[in-house]
mmCIF file of C-alpha atoms in Angstrom:
data_model
loop_
_atom_site.group_PDB
_atom_site.id
_atom_site.type_symbol
_atom_site.label_atom_id
_atom_site.label_comp_id
_atom_site.label_asym_id
_atom_site.label_seq_id
_atom_site.Cartn_x
_atom_site.Cartn_y
_atom_site.Cartn_z
ATOM 1 C CA PHE A 3 35.165 -7.053 -42.828
ATOM 2 C CA PHE A 4 33.801 -5.687 -46.091
ATOM 3 C CA SER A 5 36.695 -7.025 -48.227
ATOM 4 C CA CYS A 6 36.125 -10.472 -46.750
ATOM 5 C CA PHE A 7 32.429 -10.260 -47.629
ATOM 6 C CA PHE A 8 33.194 -9.701 -51.309
ATOM 7 C CA HIS A 9 36.229 -11.975 -51.549
ATOM 8 C CA PRO A 10 35.901 -14.770 -54.214
ATOM 9 C CA ALA A 11 36.669 -17.398 -51.602
ATOM 10 C CA ALA A 12 33.901 -16.029 -49.423
ATOM 11 C CA ARG A 13 31.474 -16.206 -52.345
ATOM 12 C CA MET A 14 32.543 -19.808 -52.979
ATOM 13 C CA ALA A 15 32.011 -20.671 -49.297
ATOM 14 C CA ARG A 16 28.545 -19.132 -49.379
ATOM 15 C CA CYS A 17 27.667 -21.120 -52.517
ATOM 16 C CA LEU A 18 28.919 -24.319 -50.883
ATOM 17 C CA CYS A 19 26.916 -23.543 -47.754
ATOM 18 C CA ALA A 20 23.828 -22.917 -49.831
ATOM 19 C CA ARG A 21 24.342 -26.194 -51.760
ATOM 20 C CA ARG A 22 24.912 -28.082 -48.491
ATOM 21 C CA GLN A 23 21.804 -26.488 -46.959
ATOM 22 C CA THR A 24 19.743 -27.557 -50.014
ATOM 23 C CA GLN A 25 21.028 -31.121 -49.654
ATOM 24 C CA LEU A 26 20.150 -31.157 -45.967
ATOM 25 C CA GLN A 27 16.661 -29.817 -46.684
ATOM 26 C CA ALA A 28 16.107 -32.507 -49.328
ATOM 27 C CA SER A 29 17.345 -35.142 -46.892
ATOM 28 C CA ASN A 30 15.013 -33.860 -44.180
ATOM 29 C CA LEU A 31 12.050 -33.840 -46.548
ATOM 30 C CA ARG A 32 12.899 -37.410 -47.591
ATOM 31 C CA SER A 33 12.901 -38.409 -43.889
ATOM 32 C CA VAL A 34 9.514 -36.800 -43.432
ATOM 33 C CA GLU A 35 8.231 -38.712 -46.472
ATOM 34 C CA ILE A 36 9.469 -42.060 -45.109
ATOM 35 C CA HIS A 37 7.913 -41.459 -41.682
ATOM 36 C CA LEU A 38 4.618 -40.411 -43.243
ATOM 37 C CA SER A 39 4.654 -43.528 -45.391
ATOM 38 C CA GLU A 40 5.162 -45.716 -42.347
ATOM 39 C CA LEU A 41 2.468 -43.965 -40.319
ATOM 40 C CA LEU A 42 -0.102 -44.057 -43.091
ATOM 41 C CA GLY A 43 0.778 -47.529 -44.201
ATOM 42 C CA ALA A 44 1.129 -46.277 -47.750
ATOM 43 C CA SER A 45 3.686 -48.691 -49.168
ATOM 44 C CA ASN A 46 2.967 -47.498 -52.692
ATOM 45 C CA LEU A 47 3.504 -43.813 -51.858
ATOM 46 C CA GLU A 48 5.169 -41.971 -54.737
ATOM 47 C CA PRO A 49 8.000 -39.841 -53.321
ATOM 48 C CA ASP A 50 8.121 -37.215 -56.043
ATOM 49 C CA ALA A 51 4.385 -36.584 -56.016
ATOM 50 C CA ASP A 52 4.187 -36.220 -52.238
ATOM 51 C CA LEU A 53 7.173 -33.881 -52.053
ATOM 52 C CA GLY A 54 5.534 -31.763 -54.699
ATOM 53 C CA ASN A 55 2.311 -31.561 -52.636
ATOM 54 C CA LEU A 56 4.320 -30.661 -49.558
ATOM 55 C CA ASP A 57 6.029 -27.878 -51.510
ATOM 56 C CA ASP A 58 2.632 -26.631 -52.736
ATOM 57 C CA ASP A 59 1.319 -26.445 -49.171
ATOM 58 C CA LEU A 60 4.424 -24.575 -48.042
ATOM 59 C CA GLN A 61 4.142 -22.215 -50.993
ATOM 60 C CA GLY A 62 0.469 -21.619 -50.119
ATOM 61 C CA THR A 63 1.395 -20.680 -46.553
ATOM 62 C CA ILE A 64 4.041 -18.231 -47.746
ATOM 63 C CA THR A 65 1.643 -16.713 -50.282
ATOM 64 C CA SER A 66 -0.993 -16.297 -47.561
ATOM 65 C CA LEU A 67 1.442 -14.473 -45.301
ATOM 66 C CA VAL A 68 2.464 -12.163 -48.111
ATOM 67 C CA ASN A 69 -1.168 -11.469 -48.967
ATOM 68 C CA ASP A 70 -1.926 -10.553 -45.340
ATOM 69 C CA GLU A 71 1.039 -8.203 -45.281
ATOM 70 C CA ASN A 72 0.026 -6.626 -48.576
ATOM 71 C CA LYS A 73 -3.457 -6.054 -47.191
ATOM 72 C CA THR A 74 -2.013 -4.169 -44.202
ATOM 73 C CA VAL A 75 0.292 -2.152 -46.466
ATOM 74 C CA GLU A 76 -2.590 -1.170 -48.742
ATOM 75 C CA LEU A 77 -4.791 -0.310 -45.769
ATOM 76 C CA PHE A 78 -2.138 2.054 -44.413
ATOM 77 C CA LYS A 79 -1.704 3.727 -47.797
ATOM 78 C CA LYS A 80 -5.455 4.260 -48.017
ATOM 79 C CA VAL A 81 -5.957 5.652 -44.502
ATOM 80 C CA ALA A 82 -2.675 7.521 -43.851
ATOM 81 C CA SER A 83 -3.729 10.613 -45.819
ATOM 82 C CA GLY A 84 -6.648 11.006 -43.417
ATOM 83 C CA VAL A 85 -4.442 11.096 -40.290
ATOM 84 C CA VAL A 86 -2.677 14.266 -39.133
ATOM 85 C CA TYR A 87 -0.033 15.222 -36.581
ATOM 86 C CA VAL A 88 -1.372 17.810 -34.096
ATOM 87 C CA THR A 89 0.970 20.293 -32.405
ATOM 88 C CA THR A 90 -0.220 22.858 -29.872
ATOM 89 C CA THR A 91 1.465 25.743 -28.097
ATOM 90 C CA GLN A 92 0.297 27.348 -24.891
ATOM 91 C CA SER A 93 1.587 30.531 -23.310
ATOM 92 C CA GLY A 94 2.629 30.221 -19.705
ATOM 93 C CA PRO A 95 4.479 32.328 -17.131
ATOM 94 C CA GLN A 96 8.263 32.254 -17.332
ATOM 95 C CA MET A 97 9.814 30.987 -14.091
ATOM 96 C CA GLN A 98 12.395 33.249 -12.508
ATOM 97 C CA ALA A 99 15.862 31.829 -12.111
ATOM 98 C CA GLY A 100 16.465 30.495 -8.608
ATOM 99 C CA SER A 101 12.800 30.720 -7.577
ATOM 100 C CA GLU A 102 10.316 28.008 -6.799
ATOM 101 C CA ASP A 103 7.118 28.162 -8.863
ATOM 102 C CA GLN A 104 7.202 31.942 -8.905
ATOM 103 C CA PRO A 105 5.916 33.238 -12.254
ATOM 104 C CA GLY A 106 7.585 36.248 -13.725
ATOM 105 C CA GLY A 107 9.170 37.645 -16.874
ATOM 106 C CA PRO A 108 7.957 37.041 -20.417
ATOM 107 C CA ALA A 109 5.559 34.228 -21.278
ATOM 108 C CA SER A 110 7.087 30.890 -22.224
ATOM 109 C CA GLN A 111 5.787 28.560 -24.919
ATOM 110 C CA GLN A 112 4.746 25.095 -23.795
ATOM 111 C CA LYS A 113 4.304 22.552 -26.575
ATOM 112 C CA ALA A 114 2.194 19.421 -26.762
ATOM 113 C CA THR A 115 1.652 16.891 -29.504
ATOM 114 C CA GLY A 116 -1.013 14.429 -30.488
ATOM 115 C CA SER A 117 -2.841 12.948 -33.436
ATOM 116 C CA GLY A 118 -6.092 13.511 -35.257
ATOM 117 C CA PHE A 119 -8.073 12.254 -38.231
ATOM 118 C CA VAL A 120 -10.064 13.916 -40.982
ATOM 119 C CA TRP A 121 -13.813 13.855 -40.429
ATOM 120 C CA ASP A 122 -15.287 15.343 -43.618
ATOM 121 C CA ASP A 123 -14.566 17.275 -46.822
ATOM 122 C CA ASN A 124 -14.994 20.613 -45.032
ATOM 123 C CA GLY A 125 -11.663 20.453 -43.229
ATOM 124 C CA HIS A 126 -12.967 19.185 -39.876
ATOM 125 C CA ILE A 127 -10.472 17.133 -37.866
ATOM 126 C CA VAL A 128 -11.272 15.099 -34.760
ATOM 127 C CA THR A 129 -8.833 14.677 -31.877
ATOM 128 C CA ASN A 130 -8.871 14.377 -28.076
ATOM 129 C CA ALA A 131 -9.939 17.312 -25.939
ATOM 130 C CA HIS A 132 -6.887 16.854 -23.717
ATOM 131 C CA VAL A 133 -4.581 17.255 -26.742
ATOM 132 C CA VAL A 134 -5.781 20.829 -27.394
ATOM 133 C CA HIS A 135 -6.776 21.815 -23.858
ATOM 134 C CA GLY A 136 -5.568 25.333 -23.055
ATOM 135 C CA ALA A 137 -3.879 25.751 -26.450
ATOM 136 C CA ASP A 138 -3.316 29.239 -27.847
ATOM 137 C CA LYS A 139 -2.268 27.899 -31.227
ATOM 138 C CA VAL A 140 -2.953 24.609 -33.025
ATOM 139 C CA MET A 141 -1.095 23.323 -36.085
ATOM 140 C CA VAL A 142 -1.687 20.134 -38.049
ATOM 141 C CA SER A 143 0.867 18.365 -40.236
ATOM 142 C CA THR A 144 -0.116 16.222 -43.204
ATOM 143 C CA GLY A 145 1.771 13.206 -44.534
ATOM 144 C CA ASP A 146 4.029 15.364 -46.722
ATOM 145 C CA GLN A 147 5.330 17.206 -43.607
ATOM 146 C CA GLN A 148 3.479 20.419 -44.477
ATOM 147 C CA GLN A 149 2.033 22.360 -41.523
ATOM 148 C CA TYR A 150 -1.279 24.209 -41.535
ATOM 149 C CA ALA A 151 -3.023 26.360 -38.939
ATOM 150 C CA ALA A 152 -6.133 24.811 -37.403
ATOM 151 C CA LYS A 153 -9.003 26.532 -35.637
ATOM 152 C CA LEU A 154 -10.567 24.997 -32.537
ATOM 153 C CA VAL A 155 -14.276 24.529 -33.277
ATOM 154 C CA ALA A 156 -15.388 23.087 -29.925
ATOM 155 C CA THR A 157 -14.534 20.520 -27.260
ATOM 156 C CA ASP A 158 -16.400 18.152 -24.985
ATOM 157 C CA PRO A 159 -14.271 17.346 -21.909
ATOM 158 C CA ASP A 160 -16.787 14.743 -20.689
ATOM 159 C CA THR A 161 -16.013 12.455 -23.646
ATOM 160 C CA ASP A 162 -12.502 13.832 -24.318
ATOM 161 C CA ILE A 163 -13.422 14.822 -27.887
ATOM 162 C CA ALA A 164 -12.439 17.977 -29.757
ATOM 163 C CA VAL A 165 -13.127 19.211 -33.287
ATOM 164 C CA LEU A 166 -10.616 21.302 -35.239
ATOM 165 C CA ARG A 167 -10.925 22.870 -38.674
ATOM 166 C CA VAL A 168 -8.323 23.727 -41.310
ATOM 167 C CA GLU A 169 -9.400 26.357 -43.803
ATOM 168 C CA ASP A 170 -6.422 26.352 -46.177
ATOM 169 C CA PRO A 171 -7.665 24.898 -49.514
ATOM 170 C CA ALA A 172 -4.304 23.167 -50.012
ATOM 171 C CA ALA A 173 -4.687 21.340 -46.703
ATOM 172 C CA ILE A 174 -8.292 20.372 -47.403
ATOM 173 C CA ALA A 175 -7.263 18.968 -50.788
ATOM 174 C CA LYS A 176 -4.646 16.706 -49.123
ATOM 175 C CA CYS A 177 -6.816 15.548 -46.234
ATOM 176 C CA HIS A 178 -9.057 12.673 -47.236
ATOM 177 C CA PRO A 179 -11.833 11.789 -44.745
ATOM 178 C CA CYS A 180 -11.442 8.473 -42.977
ATOM 179 C CA ALA A 181 -14.147 5.863 -43.459
ATOM 180 C CA MET A 182 -16.301 5.574 -40.335
ATOM 181 C CA GLY A 183 -17.165 2.135 -39.027
ATOM 182 C CA SER A 184 -19.333 1.049 -36.117
ATOM 183 C CA SER A 185 -18.457 0.144 -32.550
ATOM 184 C CA SER A 186 -21.523 -2.084 -32.275
ATOM 185 C CA ASN A 187 -20.975 -5.855 -32.258
ATOM 186 C CA LEU A 188 -17.207 -5.641 -31.848
ATOM 187 C CA GLN A 189 -15.608 -8.982 -31.034
ATOM 188 C CA VAL A 190 -12.745 -9.619 -28.639
ATOM 189 C CA GLY A 191 -9.869 -11.015 -30.668
ATOM 190 C CA GLN A 192 -10.567 -9.176 -33.915
ATOM 191 C CA THR A 193 -7.655 -7.403 -35.563
ATOM 192 C CA VAL A 194 -7.274 -3.664 -34.943
ATOM 193 C CA LEU A 195 -4.747 -1.098 -36.140
ATOM 194 C CA ALA A 196 -3.699 2.293 -34.769
ATOM 195 C CA ILE A 197 -2.169 5.172 -36.715
ATOM 196 C CA GLY A 198 -0.712 8.149 -34.907
ATOM 197 C CA ASN A 199 2.365 10.075 -33.882
ATOM 198 C CA PRO A 200 3.879 8.394 -30.807
ATOM 199 C CA PHE A 201 6.768 10.419 -29.398
ATOM 200 C CA GLY A 202 6.529 12.683 -32.446
ATOM 201 C CA LEU A 203 7.140 9.865 -34.956
ATOM 202 C CA ASP A 204 4.460 10.877 -37.408
ATOM 203 C CA HIS A 205 2.223 8.381 -39.183
ATOM 204 C CA THR A 206 3.307 5.344 -37.184
ATOM 205 C CA LEU A 207 1.268 2.160 -37.674
ATOM 206 C CA THR A 208 0.838 -0.412 -34.910
ATOM 207 C CA THR A 209 -1.309 -3.532 -34.925
ATOM 208 C CA GLY A 210 -2.932 -5.751 -32.346
ATOM 209 C CA VAL A 211 -6.249 -7.201 -31.307
ATOM 210 C CA LEU A 212 -9.336 -5.898 -29.614
ATOM 211 C CA SER A 213 -8.711 -6.972 -26.016
ATOM 212 C CA GLY A 214 -11.984 -5.945 -24.372
ATOM 213 C CA THR A 215 -15.164 -3.907 -24.644
ATOM 214 C CA GLU A 216 -17.409 -1.983 -22.266
ATOM 215 C CA ARG A 217 -14.490 -0.579 -20.280
ATOM 216 C CA THR A 218 -14.854 2.708 -18.397
ATOM 217 C CA ILE A 219 -12.279 5.509 -18.314
ATOM 218 C CA GLN A 220 -12.360 9.133 -17.163
ATOM 219 C CA GLY A 221 -12.797 12.005 -19.568
ATOM 220 C CA SER A 222 -10.895 15.288 -19.288
ATOM 221 C CA SER A 223 -13.556 16.556 -16.883
ATOM 222 C CA GLY A 224 -13.150 13.554 -14.594
ATOM 223 C CA LYS A 225 -16.520 12.104 -15.570
ATOM 224 C CA PRO A 226 -16.693 8.498 -16.788
ATOM 225 C CA ILE A 227 -16.758 7.470 -20.439
ATOM 226 C CA SER A 228 -18.472 4.103 -20.791
ATOM 227 C CA GLY A 229 -18.407 1.505 -23.560
ATOM 228 C CA VAL A 230 -14.700 2.116 -24.136
ATOM 229 C CA ILE A 231 -12.616 -0.224 -26.342
ATOM 230 C CA GLN A 232 -9.489 -1.899 -24.942
ATOM 231 C CA THR A 233 -6.637 -2.936 -27.265
ATOM 232 C CA ASP A 234 -3.092 -4.257 -27.100
ATOM 233 C CA ALA A 235 -2.067 -2.341 -30.251
ATOM 234 C CA ALA A 236 0.786 -0.142 -29.039
ATOM 235 C CA ILE A 237 -0.458 3.308 -27.989
ATOM 236 C CA ASN A 238 2.048 5.801 -26.607
ATOM 237 C CA PRO A 239 2.187 9.520 -25.810
ATOM 238 C CA GLY A 240 1.430 11.269 -29.094
ATOM 239 C CA ASN A 241 -1.090 8.644 -30.244
ATOM 240 C CA SER A 242 -3.907 10.465 -28.453
ATOM 241 C CA GLY A 243 -6.592 11.575 -30.886
ATOM 242 C CA GLY A 244 -5.593 9.164 -33.634
ATOM 243 C CA PRO A 245 -7.895 6.522 -35.118
ATOM 244 C CA LEU A 246 -8.294 2.913 -34.051
ATOM 245 C CA LEU A 247 -9.214 0.941 -37.179
ATOM 246 C CA ASN A 248 -10.751 -2.411 -37.978
ATOM 247 C CA SER A 249 -9.229 -4.684 -40.612
ATOM 248 C CA SER A 250 -11.297 -2.946 -43.310
ATOM 249 C CA GLY A 251 -9.650 0.385 -42.524
ATOM 250 C CA GLU A 252 -12.747 1.872 -40.879
ATOM 251 C CA VAL A 253 -12.477 3.990 -37.725
ATOM 252 C CA ILE A 254 -13.992 2.232 -34.719
ATOM 253 C CA GLY A 255 -12.610 4.510 -31.993
ATOM 254 C CA ILE A 256 -10.343 7.391 -30.953
ATOM 255 C CA ASN A 257 -7.175 6.312 -29.154
ATOM 256 C CA SER A 258 -7.273 8.231 -25.877
ATOM 257 C CA GLN A 259 -5.494 6.670 -22.927
ATOM 258 C CA ILE A 260 -3.101 3.952 -21.808
ATOM 259 C CA MET A 261 -2.710 2.086 -18.541
ATOM 260 C CA SER A 262 0.976 2.135 -17.711
ATOM 261 C CA SER A 263 3.335 3.022 -14.885
ATOM 262 C CA SER A 264 5.966 4.312 -17.329
ATOM 263 C CA ARG A 265 3.904 6.538 -19.691
ATOM 264 C CA SER A 266 4.694 4.115 -22.534
ATOM 265 C CA SER A 267 2.719 1.196 -23.925
ATOM 266 C CA ALA A 268 2.186 -1.756 -21.618
ATOM 267 C CA GLY A 269 -0.265 -3.448 -23.960
ATOM 268 C CA ILE A 270 -3.336 -1.845 -22.411
ATOM 269 C CA GLY A 271 -4.745 1.038 -24.419
ATOM 270 C CA PHE A 272 -8.215 2.563 -24.577
ATOM 271 C CA ALA A 273 -10.222 4.138 -27.376
ATOM 272 C CA VAL A 274 -13.494 6.081 -27.161
ATOM 273 C CA PRO A 275 -16.006 4.130 -29.317
ATOM 274 C CA ILE A 276 -16.880 5.665 -32.687
ATOM 275 C CA ASN A 277 -20.632 5.449 -32.067
ATOM 276 C CA THR A 278 -20.177 7.863 -29.157
ATOM 277 C CA VAL A 279 -17.823 9.989 -31.242
ATOM 278 C CA LYS A 280 -20.322 10.359 -34.104
ATOM 279 C CA VAL A 281 -23.026 11.800 -31.852
ATOM 280 C CA ILE A 282 -20.684 14.205 -30.091
ATOM 281 C CA VAL A 283 -18.830 15.418 -33.205
ATOM 282 C CA ASP A 284 -22.009 16.084 -35.193
ATOM 283 C CA GLU A 285 -23.368 18.111 -32.278
ATOM 284 C CA LEU A 286 -20.126 20.063 -31.828
ATOM 285 C CA ILE A 287 -19.979 20.933 -35.531
ATOM 286 C CA ALA A 288 -23.646 21.942 -35.674
ATOM 287 C CA HIS A 289 -23.925 23.850 -32.386
ATOM 288 C CA GLY A 290 -20.407 24.355 -31.038
ATOM 289 C CA LYS A 291 -21.238 22.684 -27.729
ATOM 290 C CA ILE A 292 -22.869 19.706 -26.027
ATOM 291 C CA THR A 293 -25.801 20.481 -23.739
ATOM 292 C CA ARG A 294 -26.424 18.237 -20.751
ATOM 293 C CA ALA A 295 -28.519 18.153 -17.593
ATOM 294 C CA ALA A 296 -26.897 19.374 -14.367
ATOM 295 C CA LEU A 297 -27.751 18.717 -10.735
ATOM 296 C CA GLY A 298 -25.371 21.390 -9.489
ATOM 297 C CA VAL A 299 -23.001 19.339 -7.353
ATOM 298 C CA THR A 300 -19.329 18.411 -7.347
ATOM 299 C CA LEU A 301 -18.553 15.024 -5.883
ATOM 300 C CA GLY A 302 -15.852 13.348 -3.859
ATOM 301 C CA SER A 303 -14.381 9.890 -4.342
ATOM 302 C CA LYS A 304 -15.457 6.780 -2.455
ATOM 303 C CA GLU A 305 -12.222 6.990 -0.450
ATOM 304 C CA THR A 306 -13.028 10.568 0.564
ATOM 305 C CA LEU A 307 -16.501 9.512 1.681
ATOM 306 C CA GLU A 308 -15.059 6.719 3.829
ATOM 307 C CA LEU A 309 -12.554 9.126 5.376
ATOM 308 C CA VAL A 310 -15.115 11.843 6.106
ATOM 309 C CA ALA A 311 -17.839 9.513 7.361
ATOM 310 C CA GLN A 312 -15.336 7.249 9.168
ATOM 311 C CA ASP A 313 -17.423 4.397 7.853
ATOM 312 C CA SER A 314 -16.583 2.187 4.857
ATOM 313 C CA GLY A 315 -20.119 0.822 4.570
ATOM 314 C CA ILE A 316 -21.958 3.968 3.431
ATOM 315 C CA PRO A 317 -23.009 3.854 -0.242
ATOM 316 C CA GLY A 318 -23.454 6.981 -2.340
ATOM 317 C CA ALA A 319 -21.731 10.043 -3.794
ATOM 318 C CA LEU A 320 -20.340 12.593 -1.337
ATOM 319 C CA ILE A 321 -21.305 16.192 -2.167
ATOM 320 C CA LEU A 322 -18.344 18.597 -1.915
ATOM 321 C CA SER A 323 -20.030 21.727 -3.271
ATOM 322 C CA VAL A 324 -23.534 22.795 -4.306
ATOM 323 C CA THR A 325 -24.872 25.316 -6.773
ATOM 324 C CA GLY A 326 -27.958 25.883 -8.890
ATOM 325 C CA PRO A 327 -30.694 23.244 -8.437
ATOM 326 C CA ALA A 328 -28.985 21.375 -5.593
ATOM 327 C CA LYS A 329 -28.403 24.565 -3.607
ATOM 328 C CA ALA A 330 -31.955 25.774 -4.220
ATOM 329 C CA ALA A 331 -33.336 22.443 -3.015
ATOM 330 C CA GLY A 332 -31.404 22.659 0.247
ATOM 331 C CA MET A 333 -28.724 20.027 -0.226
ATOM 332 C CA LYS A 334 -25.593 20.513 1.833
ATOM 333 C CA ALA A 335 -21.921 20.047 1.004
ATOM 334 C CA THR A 336 -19.182 18.666 3.218
ATOM 335 C CA GLU A 337 -16.670 21.481 3.606
ATOM 336 C CA ARG A 338 -13.970 22.675 5.940
ATOM 337 C CA MET A 339 -14.901 25.619 8.161
ATOM 338 C CA GLU A 340 -12.665 28.566 9.084
ATOM 339 C CA ASP A 341 -11.819 26.944 12.399
ATOM 340 C CA GLY A 342 -10.517 23.889 10.562
ATOM 341 C CA ASN A 343 -13.377 21.570 11.491
ATOM 342 C CA LEU A 344 -15.461 19.727 8.911
ATOM 343 C CA SER A 345 -19.083 20.623 8.332
ATOM 344 C CA LEU A 346 -20.674 17.285 7.365
ATOM 345 C CA GLY A 347 -22.954 17.465 4.356
ATOM 346 C CA ASP A 348 -25.037 15.083 2.239
ATOM 347 C CA VAL A 349 -24.476 11.896 0.274
ATOM 348 C CA VAL A 350 -26.568 11.236 -2.857
ATOM 349 C CA GLN A 351 -27.883 7.682 -2.647
ATOM 350 C CA GLU A 352 -30.724 7.524 -5.207
ATOM 351 C CA ILE A 353 -32.001 9.291 -8.335
ATOM 352 C CA ASP A 354 -35.646 8.478 -9.127
ATOM 353 C CA GLY A 355 -35.339 5.221 -7.202
ATOM 354 C CA THR A 356 -32.128 4.070 -8.909
ATOM 355 C CA ALA A 357 -29.341 3.366 -6.431
ATOM 356 C CA VAL A 358 -26.160 5.457 -6.451
ATOM 357 C CA ASN A 359 -23.301 3.510 -4.855
ATOM 358 C CA GLU A 360 -20.508 5.896 -5.856
ATOM 359 C CA SER A 361 -19.935 9.068 -7.832
ATOM 360 C CA GLN A 362 -19.447 7.187 -11.121
ATOM 361 C CA ASP A 363 -23.021 5.867 -10.828
ATOM 362 C CA LEU A 364 -24.392 9.403 -10.498
ATOM 363 C CA PHE A 365 -22.442 10.600 -13.548
ATOM 364 C CA LYS A 366 -23.839 7.753 -15.649
ATOM 365 C CA LEU A 367 -27.400 8.446 -14.509
ATOM 366 C CA MET A 368 -27.077 12.162 -15.230
ATOM 367 C CA ALA A 369 -25.929 11.413 -18.789
ATOM 368 C CA LYS A 370 -29.357 9.886 -19.481
ATOM 369 C CA LEU A 371 -31.371 12.831 -18.123
ATOM 370 C CA LYS A 372 -32.383 16.057 -19.865
ATOM 371 C CA PRO A 373 -32.214 19.725 -18.819
ATOM 372 C CA GLY A 374 -35.485 20.845 -17.218
ATOM 373 C CA GLN A 375 -36.410 17.322 -16.179
ATOM 374 C CA GLN A 376 -37.676 16.956 -12.597
ATOM 375 C CA VAL A 377 -36.169 14.157 -10.520
ATOM 376 C CA ARG A 378 -36.347 12.859 -6.968
ATOM 377 C CA VAL A 379 -32.981 12.851 -5.228
ATOM 378 C CA LYS A 380 -32.570 10.842 -2.042
ATOM 379 C CA VAL A 381 -29.671 11.924 0.177
ATOM 380 C CA LEU A 382 -28.179 10.812 3.472
ATOM 381 C CA HIS A 383 -27.346 13.613 5.934
ATOM 382 C CA LEU A 384 -23.971 12.668 7.405
ATOM 383 C CA SER A 385 -24.604 14.938 10.373
ATOM 384 C CA ASP A 386 -27.416 12.820 11.800
ATOM 385 C CA ARG A 387 -27.426 9.741 9.472
ATOM 386 C CA LYS A 388 -31.025 10.474 8.395
ATOM 387 C CA THR A 389 -32.279 10.384 4.808
ATOM 388 C CA GLU A 390 -34.312 12.998 2.929
ATOM 389 C CA THR A 391 -35.734 13.146 -0.596
ATOM 390 C CA PHE A 392 -35.667 16.365 -2.641
ATOM 391 C CA ASN A 393 -37.610 17.204 -5.786
ATOM 392 C CA VAL A 394 -35.166 18.896 -8.150
ATOM 393 C CA ARG A 395 -35.568 20.408 -11.609
ATOM 394 C CA LEU A 396 -32.311 19.856 -13.476
ATOM 395 C CA ALA A 397 -30.443 22.804 -14.930
ATOM 396 C CA LYS A 398 -28.665 23.070 -18.284
ATOM 397 C CA VAL A 399 -24.898 23.107 -18.708
ATOM 398 C CA ASP A 400 -22.883 23.023 -21.918
ATOM 399 C CA SER A 401 -19.439 21.644 -22.720
ATOM 400 C CA ASN A 402 -17.968 25.132 -23.182
ATOM 401 C CA GLN A 403 -18.843 25.996 -19.582
ATOM 402 C CA GLU A 404 -17.152 22.806 -18.399
ATOM 403 C CA GLU A 405 -13.992 23.654 -20.376
ATOM 404 C CA LYS A 406 -13.884 27.124 -18.816
ATOM 405 C CA ALA A 407 -14.402 25.617 -15.367
ATOM 406 C CA LEU A 408 -11.451 23.275 -15.940
ATOM 407 C CA GLU A 409 -9.228 26.156 -17.018
ATOM 408 C CA GLU A 410 -10.254 28.193 -13.977
ATOM 409 C CA GLU A 411 -9.515 25.261 -11.686
ATOM 410 C CA GLU A 412 -6.046 24.918 -13.230
ATOM 411 C CA ARG A 413 -5.341 28.634 -12.763
ATOM 412 C CA GLN A 414 -6.249 28.395 -9.091
ATOM 413 C CA GLN A 415 -3.883 25.438 -8.644
ATOM 414 C CA GLN A 416 -0.902 27.266 -10.203
#
């Protein structure tokens, strides 16, 4: 095969093919010229001049394509040094041979990977909360494959945002902060780019368009994140925490989730908008937590409400447990008794006159309220189908408490 490729006869054949192809192209162009002349009625059309113009147009198209490619190449070079590869390890119980889910023996090391991007000149790195959740050790890798230890500053499970910090001067010197854009006035169809580490392939660039805005996804805590960006730029496991960029190389979101039945890209990815990220990250760096108002309830899904109430027409958020303000006010949870029967509780249907049709509505309303604020909560008692309104003063909860609650819930499920 190789000797044939370099054989003189083969070279001659390739030259002849090239000459023949050039003749065919010239013939085709001449045909185009004749047809154009007939269509335009230009009997005095000068063939050489028109072919030259056609060549100029073709050359302009090629130049434009090359310029677009060069722009993408330069953008990647500029931004890549601000993107890192995040690796976490978490200690877990070693499973005994031949047993089913029975912990025992020395702790095993479970690894997870993700992406992140440099926030400032102080070594702060932003990633997803789910990337570092439960991690005992976090390492970040820069573009030159060097690894550095990172400290977890704080997380906010509600928005799936975490802040890390590298303190090694060598790492800080290599990590250049990404330029922050705005997620206001984004347009469907505009070009977007994602840089991350899908399947461990560090500093991978993918491109696409902004497919939608104002989507809603669930954060690590199960609460909704609104205003989310949808894109068809390929996002896969390992991209989480990496930046979504506009065509100027500015960060407009954090790549967080995909919608897929195979855990790989199906052209539907989601990024938390950068305007939300800015508020959360600044607060996490300054105070190490996000403080929010709390009613003191955990909620069930709409499907659970329909099952419990045996009625698909009841609007509201089913209360599964009460604590703090809700418990003090006298609200009741739906729970299973020792005899196996259900004790029917309450369904939140309004907050200060604003309707709550499902649990997501209550989460969104609570995000706008402040700790210490007094609100009127209208509930439906499932036991007798009567409504009652409670005056409740909202409590304060911070993101660190929510992270600990998630970890405790996971321990109980193991």
